[in-house]
Amino acid sequence: MSATGTGIGRPGGTTSGTGTITGSTEARNLRWLLGNLVEEVPGIHSVAVVSSDGLLLLSSDPEQRQTPVAQQGPRGSSADLATIVSGIGSLTVGAARLMDGGGVKQTMVAMEEGSVFVMSISDGSLLGVHATPDCDMSVVAYHMALFVGRAGHVLTPEVRSELRQSMEAAQ
């Protein structure tokens, strides 16, 4: 965290082939915050930020942090987590409408072998986390709320567009 308390301090950013940091300051800051979330919160497998239309904007790229293993189904790849987060977000928004429940703030799905957390960021964007079954759910939710508070005002349409383009270019 930075001394100002904003949490937007030493951004890591992405690098080009020449080792130069690329992207706007806001995009680099968001990437740094996301990486920090994964590194500092015990039990988190992967994290994804998804736009309101279901497109992956940012991810923790678990496939680059671990040795790839032949697996079937959504085992934490960025695209799989983004799809799951988008679907859960859509389902809970529909349920909230049917129940006159207002806006959905967060959703948590506890499974035998893990948990999935989904939290609204802004303008329909979502933060999704795939965590271990023994994670401290309150700690994960707390750190997600910190991320949302720090990222919400930075995730402008321009930054979302930049993040989307960088994700498409990486594929």
Coordinates of N, CA and C in Angstrom, one line a residue:
M1 N 0.8 -1.2 0.0 CA 0.0 0.0 0.0 C 0.9 1.3 0.0
S2 N 0.4 2.3 -0.6 CA 1.2 3.5 -0.6 C 1.0 4.3 0.7
A3 N 1.8 5.3 0.9 CA 1.8 6.1 2.1 C 0.5 6.9 2.1
T4 N -0.1 7.2 1.0 CA -1.3 8.0 1.0 C -2.6 7.2 1.3
G5 N -2.5 5.9 1.4 CA -3.6 5.1 1.8 C -4.5 4.8 0.6
T6 N -4.1 5.2 -0.5 CA -5.0 4.9 -1.7 C -4.7 3.5 -2.2
G7 N -3.6 2.9 -1.9 CA -3.3 1.5 -2.3 C -2.7 1.6 -3.7
I8 N -2.7 2.7 -4.4 CA -2.2 2.8 -5.7 C -0.8 3.4 -5.6
G9 N 0.2 2.5 -5.5 CA 1.6 2.9 -5.2 C 2.5 2.5 -6.3
R10 N 3.2 1.4 -6.1 CA 4.2 0.9 -7.1 C 3.6 0.0 -8.1
P11 N 3.0 0.6 -9.2 CA 2.4 -0.3 -10.2 C 3.4 -1.2 -10.9
G12 N 3.1 -2.4 -11.1 CA 3.9 -3.3 -11.8 C 3.8 -3.2 -13.3
G13 N 2.6 -3.1 -13.8 CA 2.4 -2.9 -15.3 C 2.8 -4.1 -16.1
T14 N 2.6 -4.0 -17.3 CA 3.0 -5.1 -18.2 C 4.2 -4.6 -19.0
T15 N 5.0 -5.5 -19.6 CA 6.2 -5.0 -20.3 C 6.1 -5.4 -21.7
S16 N 6.7 -4.6 -22.6 CA 6.7 -5.0 -24.0 C 7.9 -5.9 -24.2
G17 N 8.2 -6.3 -25.4 CA 9.3 -7.1 -25.7 C 10.6 -6.5 -25.3
T18 N 10.7 -5.2 -25.2 CA 11.9 -4.5 -24.9 C 12.1 -4.3 -23.4
G19 N 11.1 -4.8 -22.6 CA 11.2 -4.6 -21.1 C 10.6 -3.3 -20.6
T20 N 10.0 -2.5 -21.5 CA 9.4 -1.2 -21.2 C 8.0 -1.4 -20.7
I21 N 7.7 -0.6 -19.6 CA 6.3 -0.7 -19.1 C 5.4 -0.1 -20.1
T22 N 4.2 -0.8 -20.3 CA 3.3 -0.3 -21.3 C 2.0 0.0 -20.7
G23 N 1.1 0.8 -21.3 CA -0.2 1.1 -20.9 C -0.2 2.4 -20.0
S24 N -1.5 2.9 -19.8 CA -1.6 4.1 -19.0 C -1.3 3.9 -17.6
T25 N -1.1 4.9 -16.8 CA -0.9 4.8 -15.4 C -2.0 4.1 -14.7
E26 N -3.3 4.4 -15.1 CA -4.4 3.8 -14.4 C -4.5 2.3 -14.7
A27 N -4.2 1.9 -15.9 CA -4.2 0.5 -16.2 C -3.1 -0.2 -15.5
R28 N -1.9 0.4 -15.4 CA -0.8 -0.2 -14.6 C -1.2 -0.3 -13.2
N29 N -1.8 0.7 -12.6 CA -2.2 0.7 -11.2 C -3.2 -0.5 -11.0
L30 N -4.1 -0.6 -11.9 CA -5.1 -1.7 -11.7 C -4.5 -3.1 -11.8
R31 N -3.5 -3.3 -12.7 CA -2.8 -4.5 -12.8 C -2.0 -4.8 -11.5
W32 N -1.4 -3.7 -10.9 CA -0.6 -3.9 -9.7 C -1.6 -4.2 -8.5
L33 N -2.7 -3.5 -8.4 CA -3.7 -3.9 -7.4 C -4.1 -5.3 -7.4
L34 N -4.4 -5.8 -8.7 CA -4.9 -7.1 -8.8 C -3.8 -8.1 -8.4
G35 N -2.6 -7.9 -8.9 CA -1.4 -8.8 -8.5 C -1.2 -8.8 -7.0
N36 N -1.4 -7.6 -6.4 CA -1.2 -7.5 -4.9 C -2.3 -8.3 -4.2
L37 N -3.5 -8.3 -4.7 CA -4.6 -9.1 -4.1 C -4.3 -10.5 -4.1
V38 N -3.8 -11.0 -5.2 CA -3.5 -12.5 -5.3 C -2.3 -12.8 -4.4
E39 N -1.3 -12.0 -4.4 CA -0.1 -12.3 -3.7 C -0.3 -12.2 -2.2
E40 N -1.1 -11.3 -1.7 CA -1.2 -11.0 -0.3 C -2.3 -11.7 0.5
V41 N -3.3 -12.2 -0.2 CA -4.4 -12.8 0.4 C -4.3 -14.3 0.3
P42 N -4.1 -15.0 1.5 CA -4.0 -16.4 1.4 C -5.2 -17.1 0.9
G43 N -5.0 -18.2 0.1 CA -6.1 -19.0 -0.4 C -6.7 -18.6 -1.7
I44 N -6.2 -17.5 -2.3 CA -6.7 -17.1 -3.6 C -6.0 -17.8 -4.7
H45 N -6.8 -18.5 -5.6 CA -6.2 -19.2 -6.8 C -6.0 -18.2 -7.9
S46 N -7.1 -17.5 -8.2 CA -7.1 -16.6 -9.4 C -8.1 -15.5 -9.2
V47 N -8.0 -14.4 -10.0 CA -8.8 -13.2 -9.9 C -9.1 -12.8 -11.3
A48 N -10.3 -12.3 -11.5 CA -10.6 -11.7 -12.9 C -11.5 -10.5 -12.7
V49 N -11.3 -9.5 -13.5 CA -12.2 -8.3 -13.6 C -12.9 -8.5 -14.9
V50 N -14.2 -8.4 -14.9 CA -15.0 -8.6 -16.1 C -15.9 -7.4 -16.3
S51 N -16.0 -7.0 -17.6 CA -16.8 -5.9 -18.0 C -18.3 -6.2 -17.9
S52 N -19.1 -5.2 -18.0 CA -20.6 -5.4 -17.9 C -21.1 -6.3 -19.0
D53 N -20.4 -6.4 -20.1 CA -20.8 -7.2 -21.2 C -20.1 -8.6 -21.2
G54 N -19.4 -8.9 -20.1 CA -18.9 -10.3 -19.9 C -17.5 -10.5 -20.4
L55 N -16.8 -9.4 -20.9 CA -15.5 -9.6 -21.4 C -14.4 -9.4 -20.3
L56 N -13.4 -10.3 -20.4 CA -12.3 -10.2 -19.4 C -11.5 -9.0 -19.6
L57 N -11.3 -8.2 -18.6 CA -10.5 -7.0 -18.6 C -9.2 -7.1 -18.0
L58 N -9.1 -7.9 -16.9 CA -7.9 -8.1 -16.1 C -7.9 -9.5 -15.5
S59 N -6.8 -10.1 -15.4 CA -6.8 -11.4 -14.7 C -5.4 -11.6 -14.0
S60 N -5.4 -12.5 -13.1 CA -4.2 -12.9 -12.4 C -3.4 -13.9 -13.1
D61 N -3.9 -14.4 -14.2 CA -3.2 -15.4 -15.1 C -2.6 -16.5 -14.3
P62 N -3.5 -17.4 -13.7 CA -2.9 -18.5 -12.9 C -2.1 -19.5 -13.7
E63 N -2.5 -19.6 -15.0 CA -1.7 -20.5 -15.8 C -0.3 -20.1 -16.0
Q64 N 0.0 -18.8 -15.8 CA 1.4 -18.4 -15.9 C 2.2 -18.5 -14.6
R65 N 1.4 -18.6 -13.5 CA 2.1 -18.8 -12.2 C 2.3 -20.2 -11.8
Q66 N 1.7 -21.1 -12.4 CA 1.8 -22.5 -12.0 C 2.2 -23.4 -13.2
T67 N 2.7 -24.5 -12.9 CA 3.0 -25.5 -14.0 C 1.7 -26.0 -14.6
P68 N 1.5 -25.9 -15.9 CA 0.2 -26.3 -16.5 C 0.0 -27.8 -16.3
V69 N -1.2 -28.2 -15.9 CA -1.6 -29.6 -15.8 C -2.8 -29.8 -16.7
A70 N -2.8 -30.9 -17.3 CA -3.9 -31.3 -18.2 C -5.2 -31.4 -17.3
Q71 N -6.1 -30.6 -17.5 CA -7.4 -30.6 -16.7 C -8.5 -30.4 -17.6
Q72 N -9.7 -30.8 -17.2 CA -10.9 -30.6 -18.0 C -11.8 -29.6 -17.1
G73 N -12.5 -28.8 -17.8 CA -13.5 -27.9 -17.1 C -12.8 -26.7 -16.6
P74 N -13.6 -25.8 -16.0 CA -13.1 -24.5 -15.5 C -12.3 -24.7 -14.2
R75 N -11.0 -24.8 -14.4 CA -10.1 -25.0 -13.2 C -9.2 -23.8 -12.9
G76 N -9.7 -22.6 -13.3 CA -9.0 -21.4 -12.9 C -8.4 -20.6 -14.0
S77 N -8.6 -21.1 -15.3 CA -8.0 -20.3 -16.4 C -8.8 -19.0 -16.4
S78 N -8.1 -18.0 -16.9 CA -8.7 -16.6 -16.9 C -10.1 -16.6 -17.7
A79 N -10.1 -17.2 -18.8 CA -11.4 -17.2 -19.6 C -12.5 -18.0 -18.9
D80 N -12.1 -19.1 -18.2 CA -13.2 -19.8 -17.5 C -13.7 -19.0 -16.3
L81 N -12.8 -18.4 -15.6 CA -13.2 -17.6 -14.4 C -14.1 -16.4 -14.9
A82 N -13.7 -15.8 -16.0 CA -14.5 -14.7 -16.5 C -15.9 -15.1 -16.9
T83 N -16.0 -16.3 -17.5 CA -17.3 -16.8 -17.9 C -18.1 -17.1 -16.7
I84 N -17.6 -17.7 -15.7 CA -18.3 -18.0 -14.4 C -18.7 -16.7 -13.7
V85 N -17.8 -15.8 -13.6 CA -18.1 -14.5 -12.9 C -19.3 -13.8 -13.6
S86 N -19.2 -13.7 -15.0 CA -20.2 -13.1 -15.7 C -21.6 -13.8 -15.6
G87 N -21.6 -15.1 -15.6 CA -22.8 -15.9 -15.4 C -23.4 -15.7 -14.0
I88 N -22.6 -15.8 -13.0 CA -23.1 -15.6 -11.6 C -23.6 -14.2 -11.5
G89 N -22.9 -13.2 -12.0 CA -23.4 -11.8 -12.0 C -24.7 -11.6 -12.6
S90 N -24.9 -12.2 -13.8 CA -26.2 -12.1 -14.5 C -27.3 -12.7 -13.7
L91 N -27.0 -13.9 -13.2 CA -28.0 -14.7 -12.5 C -28.5 -14.0 -11.2
T92 N -27.5 -13.4 -10.5 CA -27.9 -12.7 -9.2 C -28.6 -11.4 -9.5
V93 N -28.2 -10.7 -10.5 CA -29.0 -9.5 -10.9 C -30.4 -9.8 -11.2
G94 N -30.6 -10.9 -12.0 CA -32.0 -11.3 -12.4 C -32.8 -11.7 -11.1
A95 N -32.1 -12.5 -10.2 CA -32.8 -12.9 -9.0 C -33.2 -11.7 -8.1
A96 N -32.3 -10.7 -8.1 CA -32.5 -9.5 -7.3 C -33.7 -8.7 -7.8
R97 N -33.8 -8.7 -9.2 CA -35.0 -8.0 -9.8 C -36.3 -8.7 -9.5
L98 N -36.3 -10.1 -9.6 CA -37.5 -10.8 -9.3 C -37.9 -10.7 -7.8
M99 N -37.0 -10.5 -6.9 CA -37.2 -10.4 -5.5 C -37.3 -9.0 -5.0
D100 N -37.2 -8.0 -5.9 CA -37.2 -6.6 -5.5 C -36.2 -6.4 -4.5
G101 N -35.0 -7.0 -4.7 CA -33.9 -6.9 -3.7 C -32.9 -5.8 -3.9
G102 N -33.1 -4.9 -4.9 CA -32.1 -3.9 -5.1 C -30.9 -4.4 -5.8
G103 N -29.8 -3.6 -5.8 CA -28.6 -3.9 -6.4 C -27.9 -5.0 -5.7
V104 N -27.2 -5.9 -6.5 CA -26.4 -7.0 -5.9 C -25.0 -6.4 -5.6
K105 N -24.6 -6.6 -4.3 CA -23.3 -6.1 -3.9 C -22.2 -7.2 -4.0
Q106 N -22.6 -8.4 -3.5 CA -21.6 -9.5 -3.6 C -22.3 -10.8 -3.6
T107 N -21.6 -11.8 -4.1 CA -22.2 -13.2 -4.2 C -21.0 -14.1 -3.8
M108 N -21.3 -15.1 -3.0 CA -20.3 -16.1 -2.6 C -20.9 -17.5 -2.9
V109 N -20.1 -18.4 -3.5 CA -20.5 -19.8 -3.7 C -19.5 -20.6 -3.1
A110 N -19.9 -21.4 -2.1 CA -19.0 -22.3 -1.4 C -19.2 -23.7 -1.9
M111 N -18.1 -24.3 -2.3 CA -18.2 -25.7 -2.9 C -17.3 -26.6 -2.0
E112 N -17.3 -27.8 -2.2 CA -16.5 -28.8 -1.5 C -15.0 -28.5 -1.7
E113 N -14.6 -28.1 -3.0 CA -13.2 -28.0 -3.3 C -12.8 -26.5 -3.6
G114 N -13.6 -25.6 -3.2 CA -13.2 -24.2 -3.4 C -14.4 -23.2 -3.2
S115 N -14.1 -22.0 -3.4 CA -15.2 -20.9 -3.3 C -15.0 -20.0 -4.5
V116 N -16.1 -19.4 -4.9 CA -16.1 -18.3 -5.9 C -16.8 -17.1 -5.3
F117 N -16.1 -16.0 -5.3 CA -16.7 -14.7 -4.8 C -16.9 -13.8 -6.0
V118 N -18.0 -13.0 -6.1 CA -18.2 -12.1 -7.1 C -18.7 -10.8 -6.4
M119 N -18.1 -9.7 -6.8 CA -18.4 -8.4 -6.2 C -18.5 -7.3 -7.3
S120 N -19.5 -6.5 -7.2 CA -19.7 -5.4 -8.2 C -18.7 -4.3 -8.0
I121 N -18.1 -3.9 -9.1 CA -17.1 -2.8 -9.1 C -17.8 -1.5 -9.4
S122 N -18.2 -1.3 -10.7 CA -18.8 -0.1 -11.1 C -19.4 -0.3 -12.5
D123 N -20.4 0.4 -12.8 CA -21.0 0.4 -14.2 C -21.2 -1.1 -14.7
G124 N -21.5 -2.0 -13.7 CA -21.8 -3.4 -14.1 C -20.5 -4.2 -14.2
S125 N -19.3 -3.6 -14.0 CA -18.1 -4.4 -14.0 C -18.1 -5.3 -12.7
L126 N -17.4 -6.4 -12.8 CA -17.4 -7.4 -11.7 C -16.0 -7.8 -11.3
L127 N -15.7 -8.0 -10.1 CA -14.5 -8.6 -9.6 C -14.8 -10.1 -9.1
G128 N -14.1 -11.0 -9.7 CA -14.4 -12.4 -9.3 C -13.1 -13.1 -8.8
V129 N -13.3 -13.9 -7.7 CA -12.1 -14.5 -7.1 C -12.5 -16.0 -7.0
H130 N -11.5 -16.9 -7.3 CA -11.6 -18.3 -7.1 C -10.6 -18.6 -6.0
A131 N -11.1 -19.2 -4.9 CA -10.3 -19.4 -3.7 C -10.3 -20.9 -3.3
T132 N -9.4 -21.2 -2.4 CA -9.4 -22.6 -1.8 C -10.5 -22.8 -0.9
P133 N -10.9 -24.1 -0.6 CA -12.0 -24.3 0.3 C -11.7 -23.9 1.7
D134 N -10.5 -23.8 2.1 CA -10.1 -23.5 3.5 C -9.7 -22.0 3.7
C135 N -10.0 -21.2 2.7 CA -9.7 -19.8 2.8 C -10.6 -19.1 3.9
D136 N -10.1 -18.0 4.4 CA -10.9 -17.3 5.4 C -11.8 -16.4 4.5
M137 N -13.0 -16.7 4.4 CA -13.9 -16.0 3.5 C -14.1 -14.5 3.9
S138 N -14.0 -14.2 5.2 CA -14.2 -12.8 5.6 C -12.9 -12.0 5.1
V139 N -11.7 -12.6 5.2 CA -10.5 -11.9 4.7 C -10.6 -11.7 3.2
V140 N -11.0 -12.7 2.5 CA -11.1 -12.6 1.0 C -12.1 -11.5 0.7
A141 N -13.3 -11.5 1.3 CA -14.3 -10.5 1.0 C -13.8 -9.1 1.4
Y142 N -13.1 -9.0 2.5 CA -12.6 -7.7 2.9 C -11.6 -7.1 1.9
H143 N -10.7 -8.0 1.5 CA -9.7 -7.5 0.5 C -10.3 -7.2 -0.9
M144 N -11.3 -8.0 -1.2 CA -12.1 -7.7 -2.5 C -12.7 -6.3 -2.3
A145 N -13.3 -6.0 -1.2 CA -14.0 -4.7 -1.0 C -12.9 -3.6 -1.1
L146 N -11.7 -3.8 -0.6 CA -10.7 -2.8 -0.7 C -10.3 -2.6 -2.2
F147 N -10.2 -3.7 -2.9 CA -9.9 -3.5 -4.3 C -11.0 -2.8 -5.1
V148 N -12.2 -3.1 -4.8 CA -13.4 -2.4 -5.4 C -13.3 -0.9 -5.1
G149 N -13.1 -0.6 -3.8 CA -13.0 0.8 -3.4 C -11.9 1.6 -4.1
R150 N -10.8 0.9 -4.4 CA -9.7 1.6 -5.0 C -9.8 1.6 -6.5
A151 N -10.4 0.6 -7.1 CA -10.4 0.4 -8.5 C -11.7 1.1 -9.2
G152 N -12.7 1.2 -8.4 CA -14.0 1.7 -9.0 C -13.9 3.0 -9.7
H153 N -13.2 4.0 -9.1 CA -13.2 5.3 -9.7 C -12.1 5.4 -10.8
V154 N -11.2 4.4 -10.9 CA -10.2 4.4 -11.9 C -10.7 3.7 -13.2
L155 N -11.7 2.8 -13.0 CA -12.2 2.0 -14.1 C -13.1 2.8 -15.0
T156 N -12.6 3.7 -15.7 CA -13.3 4.6 -16.6 C -13.5 3.9 -17.9
P157 N -14.5 4.4 -18.8 CA -14.6 3.7 -20.1 C -13.3 3.7 -20.9
E158 N -12.5 4.7 -20.8 CA -11.2 4.7 -21.5 C -10.3 3.6 -21.0
V159 N -10.2 3.4 -19.7 CA -9.3 2.4 -19.1 C -9.9 1.0 -19.4
R160 N -11.2 0.9 -19.4 CA -11.8 -0.4 -19.7 C -11.5 -0.8 -21.2
S161 N -11.6 0.2 -22.1 CA -11.3 -0.1 -23.5 C -9.8 -0.5 -23.6
E162 N -8.9 0.2 -22.9 CA -7.5 -0.1 -23.0 C -7.2 -1.5 -22.5
L163 N -7.8 -1.9 -21.3 CA -7.6 -3.2 -20.8 C -8.2 -4.3 -21.7
R164 N -9.3 -4.0 -22.3 CA -9.9 -5.0 -23.2 C -9.0 -5.2 -24.4
Q165 N -8.5 -4.1 -24.9 CA -7.6 -4.3 -26.1 C -6.3 -5.0 -25.7
S166 N -5.8 -4.8 -24.5 CA -4.5 -5.5 -24.1 C -4.8 -7.0 -23.9
M167 N -6.0 -7.3 -23.4 CA -6.3 -8.7 -23.2 C -6.5 -9.4 -24.6
E168 N -7.1 -8.7 -25.5 CA -7.3 -9.3 -26.9 C -5.9 -9.5 -27.6
A169 N -5.0 -8.5 -27.4 CA -3.7 -8.6 -28.0 C -2.9 -9.7 -27.4
A170 N -3.1 -10.0 -26.1 CA -2.4 -11.1 -25.4 C -2.8 -12.5 -25.9
Q171 N -4.0 -12.6 -26.4 CA -4.5 -13.9 -26.9 C -4.1 -14.2 -28.2

